[in-house]
Amino acid sequence: MTRPAKFQHPDMEGAEPPECPVCLQPYDAVSAIPRVLTCGHTTCEACLKQLPNPFPSTIRCTVCTLLVKFPNCPSSLPKNLDLLHFSSVLQHGIPAKDNTVTSPSSPLKNGKNQSVLFPFSPKLWSYEFYRKWKKWILPKDCFLIDKVGLENDVEVVYGKVLKSFESVYVLGCFLREKENVGLVNVGAFVDSEDDSKFFKSSYESRIVTVLNGMAEEERDELRIILNAALRVSYVGKAYGFWYNEDDKCVYMVWEKFASDLIKCVLKKNEDSEERLRNDEMSGLGMLGMEICEILSHLHLQGLVIGSMSVSCFGFDDFGRVYVDLSEVLNTGRRVNKKMQRARKGLEVGLKNNSLDENLAFISPEMFLQLLIKKGFELDGRKSRCEVGCASDVWSLACLLVWLIVGRLFVEEMGSLHFVVNAIKDERGYDFSSLYLSWMEKVAALLDSRLGLECASLREILCRCLECDPGNRPVITELWKCLREFVIKPQFDMVLSLKPEVKTEKSGHFVVIGELCRMVKEMDKELTDVLQGEDENGIANVDLSVDGNIVEGVSRDHVKCIEMKGHLDCITGLAIGGGFLFSSSYDKLVLAWSLQDFTHVHSFKGHEHRVMALVFVDGEQPFCISGDNEGVICIWDASFPSTEVPIKKLYEKKDWRYSGIHAMAVSGTEFLYTGSGDKLVKAWSLQDYTLSCAMSGHKSVVSSLIVCNGVLYSGSWDGTVRLWSLSDHSPLTVLGEDKIGNVSSVLSLSVEHHSLYVGHENGSIKIWRNDILLKSIQAQKGAVFSVSKNGKWLFSGGWDKTVSIQEISENDDGIEVTPVGSIACNSTITALVYWQGKLFVGQADRTIKVHHGE
């Protein structure tokens, strides 16, 4: 019995046809021919023709990203016949629906075009958009929703870090296991039933889809908020975006602080009418000063919070106040939710502007603007509603009064029918008199708690509570008054502050912004897809006790810790397994604790100068070092460890050349060494044998580094050669066509596809693929070490100075902006950046740890 032409095995029902990982089109024998690359993965021929070739006769696999050999004609690659057959069977068995498209290029059968079924394709984003945002996508399995609560019918979500990781994109971003984080819902990704039959979006694509779908106003607001988090100290930093499979929502992950004002500030009896003691006033003054400083810097970035909630503030390990931007956004959503649920018949005199159950204070003009946003008719008085920096002054004053007075102030706020402007309405209510009466009660409460010696504070707080924003003092004036309770004027040596300009109509206002209006309804259905995006990048995160080195340099506040133990010049530094490893001319490799920077172990086994070392992070961690006689020592880096190496390898000796000068590793597969014999050697880490030797350099191989399937080797001959890690074949040579004086290559650093090359003449050349983008004069002598992390470029060398540059890209190319420098007392031979700290190896035998104050 003959099978019907459209027979399909029951097990195949509902199966998806195999598709190209680039264009998502099912494989066929005409328009999407599956071609097998040398790495074993498959991509359609049409996409292979369009993919960029970073180096001659190479292509980067779209699945494993490995750099593989690629012929000039893709059709010479073998077809994946199994995928062709499987795709044909599945597509032939799927009945045509409304989304069947007739392709002009379809094969003819019986003189007619046949229908070719294409899967549903979502709205695609541009490659530039994807490249810009991909680096801010956080790992899928690094977070867990720890707690979900309801505050004013608004869902508030908190998370926990499942496993530690360090971001290579965000400066100083290191998250520790079990650490708490704040989560702000910025969107939901929803698959329809019909769409999910054909494909399932990846974790990354779901996040990028949500980011790409945000309205322009929401993008602008998110950009301002994230840039403020990036640039302002003592503001909670943003780590990136994370997608939760359970609720199908995309969350912005924020730095979270454990303590809040309610638990930590002024342990007092709220019902007491006793005056505050001097120590209580000093604590209040310090707290108020720190909040003033943060708000002032946020205002300079064009950001106005708009609602001062006690939950918006936290403390670090040293008791310094931080602004928690995740709580700022959640507070704004609670406020907007309250407005959204208000009845249409609600009068302008809405009570509870303080939202006393959450202790959030909103200024009169901000409250009026919220009513206007929600569609309330206010007799056409929008022109009198001007919000700005003075709105935060009003909210901060309310917060300080609450800390001084306690529960009585909250009761007075509840008794006040909200006054949005000091005029009489059509029904004859004199809002001006009501407001003045309320302020008199507040002044009386302050008098009872402060006394005559604090009359200046009472006066300025009352001025801050003026209904008219134009009559309120600037925030620096409040700061100066609070400072008198911390440092007496006769002992205050601080320089006078620059006058602050009132910019009432400028800036962005969080509470009335678009992000705070993206409130998730508490029902069974997900809301409309709410998405978020930014264009400049997210924050640098500093979870260490000390400040970030870049921030310290920019503010001229840099601290230094010295680590002494070596007896001669430092030659190399490596970090791994919670330790810093260092090598030296003294024939030793030392291990240092990254917790207290103390010496914990010495590795002894070399009989000659140790020139380079690397760390191998595998099931069994290794530290590998090489000396100037060609001896390679492999050390067990799992502590406690022995002093002697577990394995020794020997290069072939040649009296004309001096041993090993550089080392690099490719995962746990190969160790690469650069030697004085002009060769780059690959050693197997599986059986510790020499796999191959790569020739081409005309002098000593001085530096090695591995990134994205490419081995980069720098030499005293002034060139950098690129080698494929898949077969160790040469890819290209950089700097070979230079005519005239050749400057030796002494150091390399690579990030993504950008290469930073330090030369003997003090210059650093920046390459992308095989194109020279820029050359800068970074040092006044040889550049012995260069390190790139995020947008920061660190370099050091003969001139005893660490230079810090900021790397940015624009339409005209790449920009290099000097940030600052750190003067050292000896030649710099090695640099390593880790968690906001810069480890500097010097020729005077010391290792210095530089960090911000």
PDB file of C-alpha atoms in Angstrom, residues 182-391:
ATOM      1  CA  GLY A 182      16.300  45.812  43.348  1.00  0.00           C
ATOM      2  CA  LEU A 183      14.133  44.913  40.357  1.00  0.00           C
ATOM      3  CA  VAL A 184      12.072  47.377  38.321  1.00  0.00           C
ATOM      4  CA  ASN A 185       9.690  45.946  35.749  1.00  0.00           C
ATOM      5  CA  VAL A 186      10.251  47.681  32.405  1.00  0.00           C
ATOM      6  CA  GLY A 187       8.332  45.391  30.089  1.00  0.00           C
ATOM      7  CA  ALA A 188       6.692  42.091  29.294  1.00  0.00           C
ATOM      8  CA  PHE A 189       7.354  39.747  26.401  1.00  0.00           C
ATOM      9  CA  VAL A 190       4.289  37.783  25.323  1.00  0.00           C
ATOM     10  CA  ASP A 191       4.265  35.034  22.678  1.00  0.00           C
ATOM     11  CA  SER A 192       0.970  34.413  20.898  1.00  0.00           C
ATOM     12  CA  GLU A 193      -0.097  30.792  20.424  1.00  0.00           C
ATOM     13  CA  ASP A 194       0.170  30.939  16.639  1.00  0.00           C
ATOM     14  CA  ASP A 195       3.621  32.476  16.716  1.00  0.00           C
ATOM     15  CA  SER A 196       5.043  29.982  19.179  1.00  0.00           C
ATOM     16  CA  LYS A 197       4.205  27.090  16.850  1.00  0.00           C
ATOM     17  CA  PHE A 198       6.996  28.106  14.512  1.00  0.00           C
ATOM     18  CA  PHE A 199       9.769  29.432  16.710  1.00  0.00           C
ATOM     19  CA  LYS A 200      10.756  30.229  20.247  1.00  0.00           C
ATOM     20  CA  SER A 201      12.586  33.460  20.890  1.00  0.00           C
ATOM     21  CA  SER A 202      15.877  33.227  22.706  1.00  0.00           C
ATOM     22  CA  TYR A 203      16.508  34.775  26.111  1.00  0.00           C
ATOM     23  CA  GLU A 204      18.503  37.628  24.587  1.00  0.00           C
ATOM     24  CA  SER A 205      16.030  38.332  21.786  1.00  0.00           C
ATOM     25  CA  ARG A 206      13.156  38.654  24.265  1.00  0.00           C
ATOM     26  CA  ILE A 207      15.010  41.339  26.186  1.00  0.00           C
ATOM     27  CA  VAL A 208      16.060  43.199  23.027  1.00  0.00           C
ATOM     28  CA  THR A 209      12.483  43.001  21.672  1.00  0.00           C
ATOM     29  CA  VAL A 210      11.200  44.645  24.836  1.00  0.00           C
ATOM     30  CA  LEU A 211      13.917  47.306  24.703  1.00  0.00           C
ATOM     31  CA  ASN A 212      13.230  48.009  21.040  1.00  0.00           C
ATOM     32  CA  GLY A 213       9.510  48.520  21.591  1.00  0.00           C
ATOM     33  CA  MET A 214       9.650  51.425  23.991  1.00  0.00           C
ATOM     34  CA  ALA A 215       8.131  54.773  23.052  1.00  0.00           C
ATOM     35  CA  GLU A 216      10.463  57.688  22.392  1.00  0.00           C
ATOM     36  CA  GLU A 217       9.462  59.506  25.603  1.00  0.00           C
ATOM     37  CA  GLU A 218      10.209  56.430  27.670  1.00  0.00           C
ATOM     38  CA  ARG A 219      13.611  56.065  25.993  1.00  0.00           C
ATOM     39  CA  ASP A 220      14.522  59.652  26.801  1.00  0.00           C
ATOM     40  CA  GLU A 221      13.501  59.245  30.421  1.00  0.00           C
ATOM     41  CA  LEU A 222      15.384  55.990  30.873  1.00  0.00           C
ATOM     42  CA  ARG A 223      18.479  57.517  29.304  1.00  0.00           C
ATOM     43  CA  ILE A 224      18.408  60.427  31.778  1.00  0.00           C
ATOM     44  CA  ILE A 225      17.868  58.160  34.789  1.00  0.00           C
ATOM     45  CA  LEU A 226      20.593  55.699  33.844  1.00  0.00           C
ATOM     46  CA  ASN A 227      23.078  58.405  32.955  1.00  0.00           C
ATOM     47  CA  ALA A 228      22.433  60.035  36.333  1.00  0.00           C
ATOM     48  CA  ALA A 229      23.075  56.682  38.035  1.00  0.00           C
ATOM     49  CA  LEU A 230      26.298  56.392  36.041  1.00  0.00           C
ATOM     50  CA  ARG A 231      27.665  59.834  36.815  1.00  0.00           C
ATOM     51  CA  VAL A 232      26.486  60.673  40.335  1.00  0.00           C
ATOM     52  CA  SER A 233      28.263  59.226  43.355  1.00  0.00           C
ATOM     53  CA  TYR A 234      26.218  57.670  46.159  1.00  0.00           C
ATOM     54  CA  VAL A 235      23.374  56.756  43.850  1.00  0.00           C
ATOM     55  CA  GLY A 236      22.379  53.115  43.427  1.00  0.00           C
ATOM     56  CA  LYS A 237      23.862  51.769  40.206  1.00  0.00           C
ATOM     57  CA  ALA A 238      22.104  49.859  37.432  1.00  0.00           C
ATOM     58  CA  TYR A 239      23.577  46.463  36.563  1.00  0.00           C
ATOM     59  CA  GLY A 240      21.582  45.770  33.395  1.00  0.00           C
ATOM     60  CA  PHE A 241      18.481  43.913  32.190  1.00  0.00           C
ATOM     61  CA  TRP A 242      17.243  40.427  33.115  1.00  0.00           C
ATOM     62  CA  TYR A 243      14.319  38.386  31.772  1.00  0.00           C
ATOM     63  CA  ASN A 244      12.295  36.215  34.165  1.00  0.00           C
ATOM     64  CA  GLU A 245      10.785  33.142  32.513  1.00  0.00           C
ATOM     65  CA  ASP A 246       8.111  32.729  35.211  1.00  0.00           C
ATOM     66  CA  ASP A 247       6.246  36.007  34.734  1.00  0.00           C
ATOM     67  CA  LYS A 248       7.657  36.795  31.238  1.00  0.00           C
ATOM     68  CA  CYS A 249       8.797  40.244  32.400  1.00  0.00           C
ATOM     69  CA  VAL A 250      12.018  42.140  31.739  1.00  0.00           C
ATOM     70  CA  TYR A 251      13.501  43.742  34.834  1.00  0.00           C
ATOM     71  CA  MET A 252      16.076  46.438  35.275  1.00  0.00           C
ATOM     72  CA  VAL A 253      18.442  45.193  38.008  1.00  0.00           C
ATOM     73  CA  TRP A 254      19.615  47.812  40.512  1.00  0.00           C
ATOM     74  CA  GLU A 255      22.000  47.999  43.406  1.00  0.00           C
ATOM     75  CA  LYS A 256      20.098  47.417  46.656  1.00  0.00           C
ATOM     76  CA  PHE A 257      20.776  48.721  50.144  1.00  0.00           C
ATOM     77  CA  ALA A 258      19.820  46.756  53.211  1.00  0.00           C
ATOM     78  CA  SER A 259      18.867  49.502  55.658  1.00  0.00           C
ATOM     79  CA  ASP A 260      16.429  52.397  55.458  1.00  0.00           C
ATOM     80  CA  LEU A 261      15.707  55.631  57.261  1.00  0.00           C
ATOM     81  CA  ILE A 262      12.916  54.218  59.384  1.00  0.00           C
ATOM     82  CA  LYS A 263      15.229  51.640  61.013  1.00  0.00           C
ATOM     83  CA  CYS A 264      18.441  53.630  61.222  1.00  0.00           C
ATOM     84  CA  VAL A 265      17.707  57.302  61.860  1.00  0.00           C
ATOM     85  CA  LEU A 266      17.332  58.904  65.290  1.00  0.00           C
ATOM     86  CA  LYS A 267      16.086  56.182  67.626  1.00  0.00           C
ATOM     87  CA  LYS A 268      13.608  58.445  69.357  1.00  0.00           C
ATOM     88  CA  ASN A 269      10.203  58.420  70.984  1.00  0.00           C
ATOM     89  CA  GLU A 270       7.950  60.038  68.393  1.00  0.00           C
ATOM     90  CA  ASP A 271       5.470  61.143  71.059  1.00  0.00           C
ATOM     91  CA  SER A 272       8.145  62.898  73.101  1.00  0.00           C
ATOM     92  CA  GLU A 273       8.087  66.694  73.187  1.00  0.00           C
ATOM     93  CA  GLU A 274      11.608  66.989  74.526  1.00  0.00           C
ATOM     94  CA  ARG A 275      14.078  69.022  72.548  1.00  0.00           C
ATOM     95  CA  LEU A 276      16.635  67.241  70.413  1.00  0.00           C
ATOM     96  CA  ARG A 277      20.056  66.756  71.961  1.00  0.00           C
ATOM     97  CA  ASN A 278      23.222  68.100  70.368  1.00  0.00           C
ATOM     98  CA  ASP A 279      24.294  64.671  69.155  1.00  0.00           C
ATOM     99  CA  GLU A 280      20.880  64.143  67.578  1.00  0.00           C
ATOM    100  CA  MET A 281      21.153  67.507  65.797  1.00  0.00           C
ATOM    101  CA  SER A 282      24.629  66.609  64.527  1.00  0.00           C
ATOM    102  CA  GLY A 283      23.330  63.311  63.165  1.00  0.00           C
ATOM    103  CA  LEU A 284      20.376  65.055  61.531  1.00  0.00           C
ATOM    104  CA  GLY A 285      22.683  67.688  60.040  1.00  0.00           C
ATOM    105  CA  MET A 286      25.022  65.069  58.583  1.00  0.00           C
ATOM    106  CA  LEU A 287      22.111  63.109  57.120  1.00  0.00           C
ATOM    107  CA  GLY A 288      20.508  66.208  55.604  1.00  0.00           C
ATOM    108  CA  MET A 289      23.817  67.409  54.154  1.00  0.00           C
ATOM    109  CA  GLU A 290      24.449  64.122  52.390  1.00  0.00           C
ATOM    110  CA  ILE A 291      20.955  64.054  50.881  1.00  0.00           C
ATOM    111  CA  CYS A 292      21.367  67.675  49.746  1.00  0.00           C
ATOM    112  CA  GLU A 293      24.647  66.820  48.016  1.00  0.00           C
ATOM    113  CA  ILE A 294      23.141  63.852  46.158  1.00  0.00           C
ATOM    114  CA  LEU A 295      20.053  65.806  45.063  1.00  0.00           C
ATOM    115  CA  SER A 296      22.188  68.729  43.934  1.00  0.00           C
ATOM    116  CA  HIS A 297      24.263  66.461  41.672  1.00  0.00           C
ATOM    117  CA  LEU A 298      21.113  64.791  40.328  1.00  0.00           C
ATOM    118  CA  HIS A 299      19.717  68.232  39.475  1.00  0.00           C
ATOM    119  CA  LEU A 300      22.898  69.037  37.546  1.00  0.00           C
ATOM    120  CA  GLN A 301      22.233  65.885  35.503  1.00  0.00           C
ATOM    121  CA  GLY A 302      18.711  67.141  34.729  1.00  0.00           C
ATOM    122  CA  LEU A 303      16.886  64.757  37.071  1.00  0.00           C
ATOM    123  CA  VAL A 304      14.283  65.733  39.667  1.00  0.00           C
ATOM    124  CA  ILE A 305      12.976  62.928  41.891  1.00  0.00           C
ATOM    125  CA  GLY A 306       9.626  64.581  42.620  1.00  0.00           C
ATOM    126  CA  SER A 307       8.654  62.449  45.619  1.00  0.00           C
ATOM    127  CA  MET A 308      10.772  62.035  48.730  1.00  0.00           C
ATOM    128  CA  SER A 309       9.993  58.637  50.229  1.00  0.00           C
ATOM    129  CA  VAL A 310      11.840  57.197  53.198  1.00  0.00           C
ATOM    130  CA  SER A 311      12.252  53.961  51.239  1.00  0.00           C
ATOM    131  CA  CYS A 312      14.260  55.841  48.584  1.00  0.00           C
ATOM    132  CA  PHE A 313      17.285  56.136  50.863  1.00  0.00           C
ATOM    133  CA  GLY A 314      19.684  53.546  52.247  1.00  0.00           C
ATOM    134  CA  PHE A 315      23.080  53.354  53.909  1.00  0.00           C
ATOM    135  CA  ASP A 316      26.347  51.752  52.881  1.00  0.00           C
ATOM    136  CA  ASP A 317      28.713  49.922  55.226  1.00  0.00           C
ATOM    137  CA  PHE A 318      30.164  53.219  56.468  1.00  0.00           C
ATOM    138  CA  GLY A 319      26.808  54.858  57.135  1.00  0.00           C
ATOM    139  CA  ARG A 320      26.942  57.052  54.046  1.00  0.00           C
ATOM    140  CA  VAL A 321      23.508  57.866  52.605  1.00  0.00           C
ATOM    141  CA  TYR A 322      22.663  56.471  49.164  1.00  0.00           C
ATOM    142  CA  VAL A 323      19.687  57.153  46.906  1.00  0.00           C
ATOM    143  CA  ASP A 324      18.045  53.893  45.806  1.00  0.00           C
ATOM    144  CA  LEU A 325      16.788  54.646  42.291  1.00  0.00           C
ATOM    145  CA  SER A 326      14.852  51.381  42.090  1.00  0.00           C
ATOM    146  CA  GLU A 327      12.803  52.533  45.091  1.00  0.00           C
ATOM    147  CA  VAL A 328      12.439  55.991  43.542  1.00  0.00           C
ATOM    148  CA  LEU A 329      10.794  54.405  40.492  1.00  0.00           C
ATOM    149  CA  ASN A 330       8.609  52.133  42.627  1.00  0.00           C
ATOM    150  CA  THR A 331       7.519  55.105  44.748  1.00  0.00           C
ATOM    151  CA  GLY A 332       6.589  56.993  41.583  1.00  0.00           C
ATOM    152  CA  ARG A 333       4.507  54.042  40.460  1.00  0.00           C
ATOM    153  CA  ARG A 334       2.693  53.913  43.793  1.00  0.00           C
ATOM    154  CA  VAL A 335       1.877  57.608  43.514  1.00  0.00           C
ATOM    155  CA  ASN A 336       0.647  57.234  39.930  1.00  0.00           C
ATOM    156  CA  LYS A 337      -1.424  54.223  40.911  1.00  0.00           C
ATOM    157  CA  LYS A 338      -3.085  56.233  43.659  1.00  0.00           C
ATOM    158  CA  MET A 339      -3.966  58.927  41.124  1.00  0.00           C
ATOM    159  CA  GLN A 340      -5.165  56.352  38.615  1.00  0.00           C
ATOM    160  CA  ARG A 341      -7.630  54.867  41.092  1.00  0.00           C
ATOM    161  CA  ALA A 342      -8.998  58.240  42.144  1.00  0.00           C
ATOM    162  CA  ARG A 343     -12.622  58.840  41.230  1.00  0.00           C
ATOM    163  CA  LYS A 344     -13.559  61.420  38.614  1.00  0.00           C
ATOM    164  CA  GLY A 345     -15.498  63.349  41.225  1.00  0.00           C
ATOM    165  CA  LEU A 346     -12.412  63.878  43.363  1.00  0.00           C
ATOM    166  CA  GLU A 347     -11.846  67.523  44.234  1.00  0.00           C
ATOM    167  CA  VAL A 348      -8.571  69.348  43.862  1.00  0.00           C
ATOM    168  CA  GLY A 349      -8.307  69.352  47.655  1.00  0.00           C
ATOM    169  CA  LEU A 350      -7.228  65.691  47.704  1.00  0.00           C
ATOM    170  CA  LYS A 351      -6.110  64.514  51.123  1.00  0.00           C
ATOM    171  CA  ASN A 352      -3.065  62.409  52.009  1.00  0.00           C
ATOM    172  CA  ASN A 353      -0.621  64.029  49.662  1.00  0.00           C
ATOM    173  CA  SER A 354       2.007  62.657  52.007  1.00  0.00           C
ATOM    174  CA  LEU A 355       0.849  59.097  51.302  1.00  0.00           C
ATOM    175  CA  ASP A 356       1.561  58.598  54.991  1.00  0.00           C
ATOM    176  CA  GLU A 357       1.316  54.827  54.832  1.00  0.00           C
ATOM    177  CA  ASN A 358       4.490  54.898  52.685  1.00  0.00           C
ATOM    178  CA  LEU A 359       5.929  58.136  54.083  1.00  0.00           C
ATOM    179  CA  ALA A 360       6.341  59.789  50.692  1.00  0.00           C
ATOM    180  CA  PHE A 361       6.112  63.571  50.387  1.00  0.00           C
ATOM    181  CA  ILE A 362       5.025  65.291  47.152  1.00  0.00           C
ATOM    182  CA  SER A 363       5.181  69.052  46.617  1.00  0.00           C
ATOM    183  CA  PRO A 364       1.980  70.990  45.776  1.00  0.00           C
ATOM    184  CA  GLU A 365       3.039  71.795  42.199  1.00  0.00           C
ATOM    185  CA  MET A 366       4.082  68.207  41.563  1.00  0.00           C
ATOM    186  CA  PHE A 367       0.746  66.969  42.872  1.00  0.00           C
ATOM    187  CA  LEU A 368      -1.123  69.365  40.596  1.00  0.00           C
ATOM    188  CA  GLN A 369       0.909  68.160  37.624  1.00  0.00           C
ATOM    189  CA  LEU A 370      -0.029  64.576  38.480  1.00  0.00           C
ATOM    190  CA  LEU A 371      -3.702  65.519  38.499  1.00  0.00           C
ATOM    191  CA  ILE A 372      -3.325  67.151  35.098  1.00  0.00           C
ATOM    192  CA  LYS A 373      -1.570  64.051  33.745  1.00  0.00           C
ATOM    193  CA  LYS A 374      -4.490  61.931  34.932  1.00  0.00           C
ATOM    194  CA  GLY A 375      -7.009  64.148  33.129  1.00  0.00           C
ATOM    195  CA  PHE A 376      -8.514  66.135  36.005  1.00  0.00           C
ATOM    196  CA  GLU A 377     -10.039  69.487  35.073  1.00  0.00           C
ATOM    197  CA  LEU A 378      -8.379  72.247  37.074  1.00  0.00           C
ATOM    198  CA  ASP A 379     -10.033  75.420  35.749  1.00  0.00           C
ATOM    199  CA  GLY A 380      -7.304  75.914  33.132  1.00  0.00           C
ATOM    200  CA  ARG A 381      -4.657  76.813  35.732  1.00  0.00           C
ATOM    201  CA  LYS A 382      -1.844  74.755  34.200  1.00  0.00           C
ATOM    202  CA  SER A 383       0.331  77.816  33.749  1.00  0.00           C
ATOM    203  CA  ARG A 384       0.671  78.123  37.550  1.00  0.00           C
ATOM    204  CA  CYS A 385       1.960  74.562  37.836  1.00  0.00           C
ATOM    205  CA  GLU A 386       5.739  74.800  37.357  1.00  0.00           C
ATOM    206  CA  VAL A 387       7.768  71.928  38.748  1.00  0.00           C
ATOM    207  CA  GLY A 388      11.537  71.868  39.076  1.00  0.00           C
ATOM    208  CA  CYS A 389      14.425  71.558  41.501  1.00  0.00           C
ATOM    209  CA  ALA A 390      12.445  73.458  44.140  1.00  0.00           C
ATOM    210  CA  SER A 391       9.991  70.549  44.211  1.00  0.00           C
TER     211      SER A 391
END
